[in-house]
Coordinates of C-alpha atoms and ligand atoms in Angstrom, one line a residue:
X1 CA -9.9 -14.7 -28.7
X2 CA -12.1 -11.7 -29.0
X3 CA -10.9 -9.6 -25.8
X4 CA -14.7 -8.2 -24.5
X5 CA -14.9 -8.0 -21.0
X6 CA -17.5 -7.4 -18.3
X7 CA -16.6 -4.3 -17.9
X8 CA -17.0 -3.9 -21.6
X9 CA -20.6 -5.3 -21.5
X10 CA -21.8 -3.6 -18.7
X11 CA -21.4 -0.6 -21.4
X12 CA -24.6 0.8 -23.2
X13 CA -22.5 1.2 -26.3
X14 CA -22.8 -2.7 -26.5
X15 CA -26.2 -3.1 -26.9
X16 CA -26.4 -5.0 -30.4
X17 CA -23.3 -6.7 -30.1
X18 CA -22.6 -10.0 -29.9
X19 CA -19.8 -11.3 -27.6
X20 CA -19.0 -13.7 -25.7
X21 CA -17.5 -14.0 -22.2
X22 CA -15.3 -15.4 -20.0
X23 CA -15.8 -15.4 -16.0
X24 CA -17.4 -17.8 -13.3
X25 CA -20.7 -17.7 -12.1
X26 CA -22.1 -16.2 -8.9
X27 CA -25.1 -16.6 -8.9
X28 CA -28.0 -18.8 -10.6
X29 CA -31.6 -18.3 -10.2
X30 CA -33.8 -20.5 -11.8
X31 CA -36.8 -18.9 -12.7
X32 CA -40.9 -20.7 -13.5
X33 CA -40.7 -19.1 -17.3
X34 CA -38.2 -22.4 -17.2
X35 CA -35.4 -20.6 -17.8
X36 CA -32.7 -19.2 -15.7
X37 CA -30.5 -16.1 -14.7
X38 CA -26.8 -16.4 -14.2
X39 CA -24.9 -13.6 -12.3
X40 CA -21.6 -14.1 -13.9
X41 CA -18.5 -12.0 -12.6
X42 CA -14.6 -11.8 -14.2
X43 CA -12.8 -9.5 -12.0
X44 CA -12.4 -6.3 -14.6
X45 CA -14.8 -4.7 -12.3
X46 CA -17.8 -5.3 -9.6
X47 CA -20.8 -5.5 -10.8
X48 CA -21.6 -9.3 -12.9
X49 CA -23.2 -9.8 -15.9
X50 CA -26.6 -11.1 -15.9
X51 CA -27.2 -13.5 -18.2
X52 CA -30.7 -15.3 -18.9
X53 CA -29.8 -19.1 -20.3
X54 CA -32.5 -20.2 -22.1
X55 CA -34.7 -23.2 -21.6
X56 CA -34.3 -23.8 -25.0
X57 CA -30.8 -25.1 -25.1
X58 CA -28.9 -28.0 -25.6
X59 CA -27.1 -28.8 -22.1
X60 CA -30.4 -26.7 -20.0
X61 CA -30.9 -29.4 -17.8
X62 CA -27.5 -31.1 -18.2
X63 CA -25.8 -28.5 -16.9
X64 CA -27.2 -25.1 -17.0
X65 CA -30.0 -26.4 -14.7
X66 CA -26.9 -27.8 -12.0
X67 CA -24.2 -24.4 -11.9
X68 CA -23.3 -23.4 -8.6
X69 CA -21.2 -20.5 -7.4
X70 CA -17.4 -20.4 -8.4
X71 CA -18.2 -23.0 -11.5
X72 CA -15.8 -20.9 -14.3
X73 CA -18.2 -20.9 -18.2
X74 CA -17.2 -19.0 -21.6
X75 CA -21.2 -17.6 -22.6
X76 CA -22.3 -16.1 -26.8
X77 CA -25.1 -14.2 -26.9
X78 CA -26.0 -11.2 -27.7
X79 CA -26.2 -7.9 -25.1
X80 CA -29.1 -6.6 -25.3
X81 CA -30.6 -3.5 -22.9
X82 CA -32.2 -4.6 -20.1
X83 CA -35.1 -3.9 -17.3
X84 CA -34.0 -4.6 -14.1
X85 CA -33.1 -1.5 -11.7
X86 CA -29.0 -1.5 -11.4
X87 CA -28.6 -2.7 -14.7
X88 CA -27.5 -0.9 -18.2
X89 CA -27.5 -4.5 -20.4
X90 CA -28.2 -8.0 -20.0
X91 CA -27.1 -10.7 -21.9
X92 CA -29.5 -13.1 -24.3
X93 CA -26.6 -16.7 -23.9
X94 CA -26.8 -18.4 -27.1
X95 CA -24.4 -21.3 -26.1
X96 CA -22.8 -22.0 -22.7
X97 CA -20.0 -23.5 -22.2
X98 CA -19.0 -25.0 -18.5
X99 CA -15.2 -25.0 -18.6
X100 CA -15.0 -25.7 -15.1
X101 CA -16.9 -27.6 -11.9
X102 CA -17.4 -26.5 -9.0
X103 CA -18.8 -28.4 -5.8
X104 CA -20.5 -26.2 -3.3
X105 CA -20.3 -29.4 -0.7
X106 CA -16.7 -28.0 -0.4
X107 CA -16.1 -24.5 -1.8
X108 CA -15.6 -22.0 1.3
X109 CA -17.5 -19.0 -0.4
X110 CA -20.7 -18.5 -0.4
X111 CA -23.3 -16.4 -1.5
X112 CA -23.7 -15.3 1.8
X113 CA -21.2 -12.6 3.7
X114 CA -18.3 -14.4 5.5
X115 CA -15.8 -12.6 7.9
X116 CA -13.0 -10.6 7.2
X117 CA -11.0 -13.3 9.2
X118 CA -12.3 -16.2 7.9
X119 CA -11.1 -15.1 3.8
X120 CA -7.8 -14.4 5.3
X121 CA -7.6 -18.5 5.9
X122 CA -8.3 -18.8 2.3
X123 CA -6.4 -15.5 1.4
X124 CA -6.7 -18.0 -2.6
X125 CA -10.0 -17.4 -3.4
X126 CA -10.8 -14.2 -1.6
X127 CA -10.2 -12.0 -4.8
X128 CA -13.0 -14.3 -6.0
X129 CA -15.4 -12.0 -3.3
X130 CA -16.6 -8.3 -4.0
X131 CA -14.4 -6.7 -0.9
X132 CA -11.0 -8.5 -2.3
X133 CA -12.2 -8.0 -6.0
X134 CA -12.7 -3.7 -5.5
X135 CA -9.1 -3.6 -3.1
X136 CA -7.0 -4.8 -6.1
X137 CA -8.5 -2.8 -8.6
X138 CA -8.2 1.1 -6.1
X139 CA -4.9 -0.5 -5.7
X140 CA -4.1 -1.4 -9.4
X141 CA -5.3 2.4 -9.7
X142 CA -2.7 3.6 -7.0
X143 CA -0.3 2.2 -8.2
X144 CA -0.6 3.5 -12.2
X145 CA -1.4 7.1 -10.8
X146 CA 1.9 6.9 -8.9
X147 CA 4.3 6.5 -12.0
X148 CA 1.8 8.8 -13.5
X149 CA 2.6 11.7 -10.6
X150 CA 5.8 11.3 -10.8
X151 CA 6.6 10.7 -14.8
X152 CA 4.6 13.8 -15.4
X153 CA 6.6 15.8 -13.3
X154 CA 9.9 14.4 -15.3
X155 CA 11.4 11.8 -12.1
X156 CA 12.8 9.5 -12.6
X157 CA 12.3 5.1 -12.1
X158 CA 15.0 3.4 -10.4
X159 CA 15.6 0.3 -8.6
X160 CA 17.5 -0.4 -5.4
X161 CA 18.5 -3.2 -4.5
X162 CA 16.1 -5.5 -2.1
X163 CA 19.8 -7.0 -0.6
X164 CA 22.1 -4.6 1.1
X165 CA 24.6 -4.5 3.5
X166 CA 23.6 -1.1 5.0
X167 CA 21.1 -0.8 7.4
X168 CA 19.4 2.3 6.3
X169 CA 16.8 3.1 9.4
X170 CA 19.8 1.8 11.9
X171 CA 17.4 0.6 14.5
X172 CA 18.1 -3.9 13.8
X173 CA 14.5 -4.3 11.9
X174 CA 16.0 -6.7 10.1
X175 CA 15.4 -10.3 8.0
X176 CA 19.1 -11.4 7.4
X177 CA 20.2 -12.9 4.4
X178 CA 22.5 -15.8 4.5
X179 CA 23.0 -18.4 2.0
X180 CA 25.0 -20.2 4.8
X181 CA 23.2 -24.2 6.1
X182 CA 22.3 -22.6 9.0
X183 CA 21.4 -26.5 10.7
X184 CA 25.0 -27.7 10.4
X185 CA 26.7 -24.8 12.0
X186 CA 24.0 -25.8 15.2
X187 CA 25.5 -29.4 15.2
X188 CA 29.1 -28.0 14.9
X189 CA 30.6 -26.8 18.4
X190 CA 28.4 -23.4 18.8
X191 CA 30.8 -20.4 17.8
X192 CA 31.4 -17.1 16.1
X193 CA 29.5 -17.0 12.4
X194 CA 32.2 -16.4 10.7
X195 CA 30.6 -14.5 7.1
X196 CA 33.6 -13.9 5.2
X197 CA 32.5 -17.5 4.5
X198 CA 29.2 -16.0 3.9
X199 CA 27.6 -15.7 0.2
X200 CA 28.2 -11.4 -0.1
X201 CA 31.3 -12.2 2.2
X202 CA 29.9 -9.8 4.5
X203 CA 26.3 -9.9 6.6
X204 CA 23.5 -8.8 4.4
X205 CA 20.0 -8.3 5.2
X206 CA 16.7 -7.3 3.3
X207 CA 16.3 -3.7 2.7
X208 CA 14.1 -1.6 5.0
X209 CA 14.2 1.2 3.1
X210 CA 15.7 2.5 -0.7
X211 CA 17.2 5.8 0.3
X212 CA 20.4 5.6 0.7
X213 CA 20.7 3.8 -3.1
X214 CA 18.3 7.0 -4.3
X215 CA 20.1 10.0 -2.5
X216 CA 23.7 8.3 -5.1
X217 CA 20.8 8.4 -8.4
X218 CA 19.0 12.1 -7.4
X219 CA 22.9 13.4 -6.5
X220 CA 22.5 12.5 -10.5
X221 CA 19.6 12.5 -11.7
X222 CA 17.8 15.0 -10.1
X223 CA 14.4 13.7 -9.7
X224 CA 14.5 10.1 -9.0
X225 CA 12.0 7.4 -7.2
X226 CA 11.7 4.0 -6.2
X227 CA 8.2 1.6 -5.9
X228 CA 9.4 -1.9 -4.3
X229 CA 8.8 -4.5 -1.5
X230 CA 10.5 -3.3 1.8
X231 CA 11.0 -5.4 5.2
X232 CA 10.8 -5.0 8.7
X233 CA 11.1 -7.5 10.9
X234 CA 9.0 -5.8 13.1
X235 CA 7.5 -7.9 16.4
X236 CA 4.5 -5.2 15.9
X237 CA 0.8 -7.3 15.1
X238 CA -0.6 -3.8 15.0
X239 CA -3.6 -3.5 12.1
X240 CA -0.7 -1.0 10.6
X241 CA 2.3 -2.6 10.4
X242 CA 3.5 -6.2 7.8
X243 CA 6.6 -7.4 7.4
X244 CA 6.4 -6.8 3.2
X245 CA 5.4 -4.0 2.6
X246 CA 5.5 -2.0 -1.1
X247 CA 7.2 1.6 -0.7
X248 CA 7.4 4.0 -3.1
X249 CA 10.5 6.9 -2.6
X250 CA 10.9 9.7 -4.5
X251 CA 14.4 11.8 -3.5
X252 CA 14.7 15.6 -5.0
X253 CA 17.6 16.8 -5.6
X254 CA 17.5 21.1 -4.0
X255 CA 14.4 20.6 -2.3
X256 CA 14.2 21.7 0.9
X257 CA 11.9 20.8 3.8
X258 CA 8.9 22.4 2.8
X259 CA 9.0 20.8 -1.5
X260 CA 8.8 18.5 0.1
X261 CA 6.0 18.6 1.9
X262 CA 4.5 20.6 -1.1
X263 CA 5.1 17.1 -3.1
X264 CA 3.9 14.7 -0.4
X265 CA 1.2 17.1 -0.6
X266 CA -0.3 17.0 -3.5
X267 CA 1.1 13.8 -3.9
X268 CA -1.8 12.3 -2.0
X269 CA -4.1 15.1 -3.3
X270 CA -3.6 13.1 -6.9
X271 CA -4.3 9.6 -5.6
X272 CA -7.2 9.8 -4.0
X273 CA -8.2 12.6 -6.4
X274 CA -7.4 9.7 -9.4
X275 CA -9.6 7.3 -7.2
X276 CA -12.6 8.6 -7.2
X277 CA -12.9 9.8 -10.6
X278 CA -11.6 6.3 -12.2
X279 CA -12.9 4.0 -9.9
X280 CA -16.6 4.8 -9.2
X281 CA -18.2 1.9 -8.5
X282 CA -15.4 0.4 -6.0
X283 CA -15.4 3.4 -4.6
X284 CA -19.2 2.8 -3.9
X285 CA -18.9 0.2 -2.7
X286 CA -16.2 1.4 0.4
X287 CA -18.8 4.2 1.1
X288 CA -21.7 1.6 1.1
X289 CA -20.3 -1.5 2.9
X290 CA -16.7 -1.1 4.2
X291 CA -16.6 3.0 6.0
X292 CA -19.9 5.4 5.3
X293 CA -17.9 8.5 6.1
X294 CA -15.0 7.2 2.9
X295 CA -16.0 9.4 0.5
X296 CA -16.8 12.6 2.1
X297 CA -13.7 12.3 3.5
X298 CA -11.4 11.8 0.4
X299 CA -13.5 14.4 -1.2
X300 CA -13.0 16.8 1.7
X301 CA -9.1 15.4 0.9
X302 CA -8.4 15.9 -1.9
X303 CA -10.0 19.4 -2.5
X304 CA -8.7 21.2 1.5
X305 CA -5.2 21.9 1.6
X306 CA -3.2 20.1 4.3
X307 CA -2.4 22.5 8.3
X308 CA 1.4 21.9 9.2
X309 CA 2.5 22.1 12.7
X310 CA 6.1 21.6 14.2
X311 CA 6.9 19.0 16.5
X312 CA 6.9 21.3 18.9
X313 CA 3.7 22.3 18.5
X314 CA 1.9 19.6 18.0
X315 CA 3.2 18.6 21.9
X316 CA 1.7 21.2 23.2
X317 CA -1.5 21.1 22.0
X318 CA -1.1 17.6 23.4
X319 CA -0.6 18.1 26.7
X320 CA -2.8 20.9 26.9
X321 CA -6.0 19.0 25.7
X322 CA -8.5 16.9 27.6
X323 CA -8.1 13.7 25.9
X324 CA -6.8 10.7 28.2
X325 CA -3.6 8.8 26.7
X326 CA -2.0 5.5 27.3
X327 CA 1.7 6.3 27.0
X328 CA 2.9 10.1 28.0
X329 CA 3.4 13.1 25.9
X330 CA 7.2 14.4 26.2
X331 CA 8.6 16.7 24.5
X332 CA 12.1 14.4 22.7
X333 CA 10.2 11.2 23.4
X334 CA 8.5 10.2 19.9
X335 CA 4.9 10.6 19.4
X336 CA 3.1 6.9 19.5
X337 CA -0.3 6.5 16.5
X338 CA -2.7 6.6 19.9
X339 CA -1.5 10.7 19.8
X340 CA -1.0 11.1 16.3
X341 CA -4.1 10.1 15.3
X342 CA -5.8 12.2 18.0
X343 CA -4.3 14.8 15.6
X344 CA -5.5 14.6 13.1
X345 CA -9.1 12.7 13.5
X346 CA -10.1 14.9 16.7
X347 CA -7.6 17.7 16.7
X348 CA -8.0 19.1 13.0
X349 CA -9.9 16.4 11.4
X350 CA -7.7 16.4 8.8
X351 CA -4.4 15.9 7.0
X352 CA -2.2 17.1 9.6
X353 CA 2.0 17.5 8.9
X354 CA 4.1 17.7 12.1
X355 CA 7.0 19.1 11.2
X356 CA 11.4 19.4 12.5
X357 CA 12.0 16.8 15.3
X358 CA 13.8 16.0 18.2
X359 CA 17.3 15.4 16.6
X360 CA 17.7 12.6 19.5
X361 CA 14.5 10.0 18.1
X362 CA 15.6 10.8 14.7
X363 CA 17.8 8.5 12.5
X364 CA 21.5 10.4 11.5
X365 CA 20.9 11.4 7.9
X366 CA 18.2 13.9 8.3
X367 CA 19.6 17.4 8.3
X368 CA 19.9 19.4 11.4
X369 CA 18.3 23.0 12.2
X370 CA 19.7 25.9 12.7
X371 CA 18.2 25.2 16.8
X372 CA 20.8 22.3 17.2
X373 CA 17.9 20.2 18.9
X374 CA 15.4 19.3 15.8
X375 CA 16.2 18.2 12.6
X376 CA 14.2 18.6 9.1
X377 CA 11.6 16.0 9.3
X378 CA 7.7 15.2 8.7
X379 CA 4.9 13.2 8.9
X380 CA 2.5 13.2 6.9
X381 CA -1.0 12.1 9.1
X382 CA -4.2 11.3 7.9
X383 CA -7.4 10.2 9.1
X384 CA -8.2 6.4 9.7
X385 CA -4.5 5.8 9.1
X386 CA -2.2 7.7 10.8
X387 CA 1.6 7.8 9.5
X388 CA 1.2 7.2 6.2
X389 CA 4.5 9.2 5.3
X390 CA 7.9 9.9 6.5
X391 CA 10.5 12.1 4.8
X392 CA 13.3 14.8 5.9
X393 CA 15.4 16.7 4.0
X394 CA 18.8 15.0 4.3
X395 CA 22.0 16.7 6.0
X396 CA 24.8 17.1 3.1
X397 CA 26.9 19.3 4.9
X398 CA 30.2 16.2 6.0
X399 CA 31.6 17.6 9.1
X400 CA 28.1 17.5 10.9
X401 CA 26.1 14.7 8.7
X402 CA 30.0 12.8 9.7
X403 CA 29.5 13.8 14.2
X404 CA 25.9 12.7 13.9
X405 CA 26.7 9.5 12.2
X406 CA 29.5 8.9 15.2
X407 CA 26.7 9.8 17.8
X408 CA 24.6 7.0 17.0
X409 CA 27.9 4.4 16.2
X410 CA 27.4 4.0 13.6
X411 CA 30.3 2.2 11.1
X412 CA 31.6 4.8 8.8
X413 CA 33.8 2.5 6.6
X414 CA 31.0 1.3 5.6
X415 CA 29.0 4.5 4.1
X416 CA 31.8 5.4 2.5
X417 CA 29.8 6.2 -0.2
X418 CA 26.9 7.7 1.6
X419 CA 29.9 10.0 2.2
X420 CA 30.6 10.6 -0.8
X421 CA 27.9 12.5 -1.8
X422 CA 28.6 15.0 0.9
X423 CA 32.0 15.5 -0.8
X424 CA 31.6 15.1 -4.6
X425 CA 29.9 18.3 -4.7
X426 CA 27.3 18.3 -2.5
X427 CA 23.3 19.0 -2.6
X428 CA 20.4 19.9 -0.3
X429 CA 18.0 17.6 -1.0
X430 CA 15.1 15.8 0.4
X431 CA 12.6 13.5 -0.3
X432 CA 10.4 10.6 1.5
X433 CA 8.7 7.0 1.8
X434 CA 5.5 6.0 1.4
X435 CA 3.8 2.4 2.8
X436 CA 1.6 1.5 -0.7
X437 CA -0.7 0.0 1.9
X438 CA -1.4 2.5 4.8
X439 CA -2.5 4.7 1.1
X440 CA -4.7 2.1 0.4
X441 CA -6.1 1.7 3.6
X442 CA -6.3 4.8 3.8
X443 CA -8.6 5.2 0.1
X444 CA -10.3 2.0 0.9
X445 CA -11.2 2.7 4.2
X446 CA -10.2 -1.0 4.7
X447 CA -9.7 -1.7 8.9
X448 CA -6.2 -4.1 8.8
X449 CA -3.0 -4.3 6.9
X450 CA -3.8 -7.9 6.4
X451 CA -6.9 -7.3 3.6
X452 CA -5.2 -5.0 1.7
X453 CA -1.4 -7.0 0.4
X454 CA -2.8 -10.2 -1.6
X455 CA -0.7 -12.3 0.8
X456 CA 0.4 -10.3 4.6
X457 CA 3.2 -11.9 6.0
X458 CA 3.5 -10.6 8.9
X459 CA 5.2 -12.3 12.7
X460 CA 3.7 -16.8 12.5
X461 CA 1.8 -15.7 9.0
X462 CA 4.1 -16.2 5.8
X463 CA 0.8 -18.6 4.6
X464 CA 0.2 -19.1 0.8
Ligands
ATP501 P1 5.2 3.9 11.8 O1 6.0 4.6 13.4 O2 4.2 3.6 12.0 O3 5.9 2.2 12.2 P2 8.0 4.5 10.7 O4 7.7 5.9 11.1 O5 8.8 3.0 11.1 O6 6.1 4.0 10.7 P3 9.4 5.1 8.2 O7 10.0 4.5 8.2 O8 8.9 6.5 8.1 O9 7.9 4.5 8.8 O10 8.3 4.7 7.0 C1 8.1 5.2 5.9 C2 6.4 5.5 5.1 O11 6.3 3.6 4.8 C3 5.2 4.7 6.9 O12 4.9 6.5 6.6 C4 4.3 4.3 6.3 O13 3.4 4.6 5.4 C5 5.1 3.4 5.7 N1 5.4 1.7 7.0 C6 5.7 1.8 8.0 N2 6.8 0.9 8.1 C7 5.9 -0.6 7.3 C8 5.4 -1.0 8.6 N3 6.1 -1.9 9.1 N4 3.8 -2.2 7.1 C9 3.7 -1.4 6.1 N5 3.7 0.2 5.8 C10 4.9 0.4 6.6
MN502 MN1 8.1 7.3 9.6

């Protein structure tokens, strides 16, 4: 099979070539002159290839004139310069072979625009729509940029486990993994679960973050990153939370919080810049149909410095502002998404990196600052999304880490290996986590996180 995509045949350089394309019919339009226009798409790009099918073709009446949206076809013909606007090329068909028919009565995707809510119910067919095809291609570009960014900087890609016995966030928002027969256990007398009888002979969960394990590799290979599925059983039905999402987590030995912030900023700029330059057609589509201010906002993000602001200063700005918030702002309380979005969207209108949060609202592994009240944490906030990255410098001092773990009621024995890193050649180190789906939202302007992952998992929903 020759490897010609519709993206290839839409280029001027394809003019004059005889090619075979394979794809799905978007529309058919019959001309009075006794021929038809077929718009064919194979997902290789947003645009369709316009195919002119002549009435002389042997299956013109019997098949071609019966083609409807969704039918799959293989077409051979010559690529020509197109007289029509908005496309450089078109194809004159020599043969049109129908591979799969698609009943227009029952096919749920029609030519008209469908709501995102409706398309979510047909997640198996929505990649055939313009929007979801574009999201999939941009998501792919982001993943490629992630790897290129780190590989160019001599980071090593490592794989941290999906099943884990340690709870990184200590928040208890974890899915349990068990091979115990729950139904059988329920029928027996209710008693305490004996996890020594379970598969791992202990309680196990799906990971909420690969950070702790990534730290062990950073303390050996210096610069590493993980990129994999992450699970959180948080019952928050928002447009920014999924129960299963993909997270990118770099971890760097000998980095402090400033280095961490600098890397995070360069990372976001690289991804945005790549999407703008390499996914032009899809990005123009998002700018036209999804969010009119998108491209201007992204250009600005790619070219200007992010603002750095301490949590303490942010609290002061928020308390002095005239904006009314649902939740009160108070030093020592976690900022709500309404506060974060006010800062990045209204007050500064640009990405903001907040840093040095109160120790009481952050996990044990974040490095204690000299003031004894704050830790070396940072969150990157961007317009349209809010928090996109969370990171910190890690506590590398054994005694202080131990003290903080005790204060948070953690079982030190379970973290023996994590503590060992601080006993044997401990080094300052830092890292952060970027939620891939939040990045896709940011780049595409898509409002709901359920629409930037192929098959979203949210409370009460795991269809497909
Ligand atoms: P939030 O406050 O928005 O719930 P978080 O502080 O719990 O996020 P972190 O633990 O710092 O998030 O995780 C790092 C990054 O992972 C976040 O900045 C975000 O981009 C992403 N992320 C976290 N939770 C989710 C989720 N449930 N769905 C999608 N992405 C998430
Ligand atoms: Mn966070």
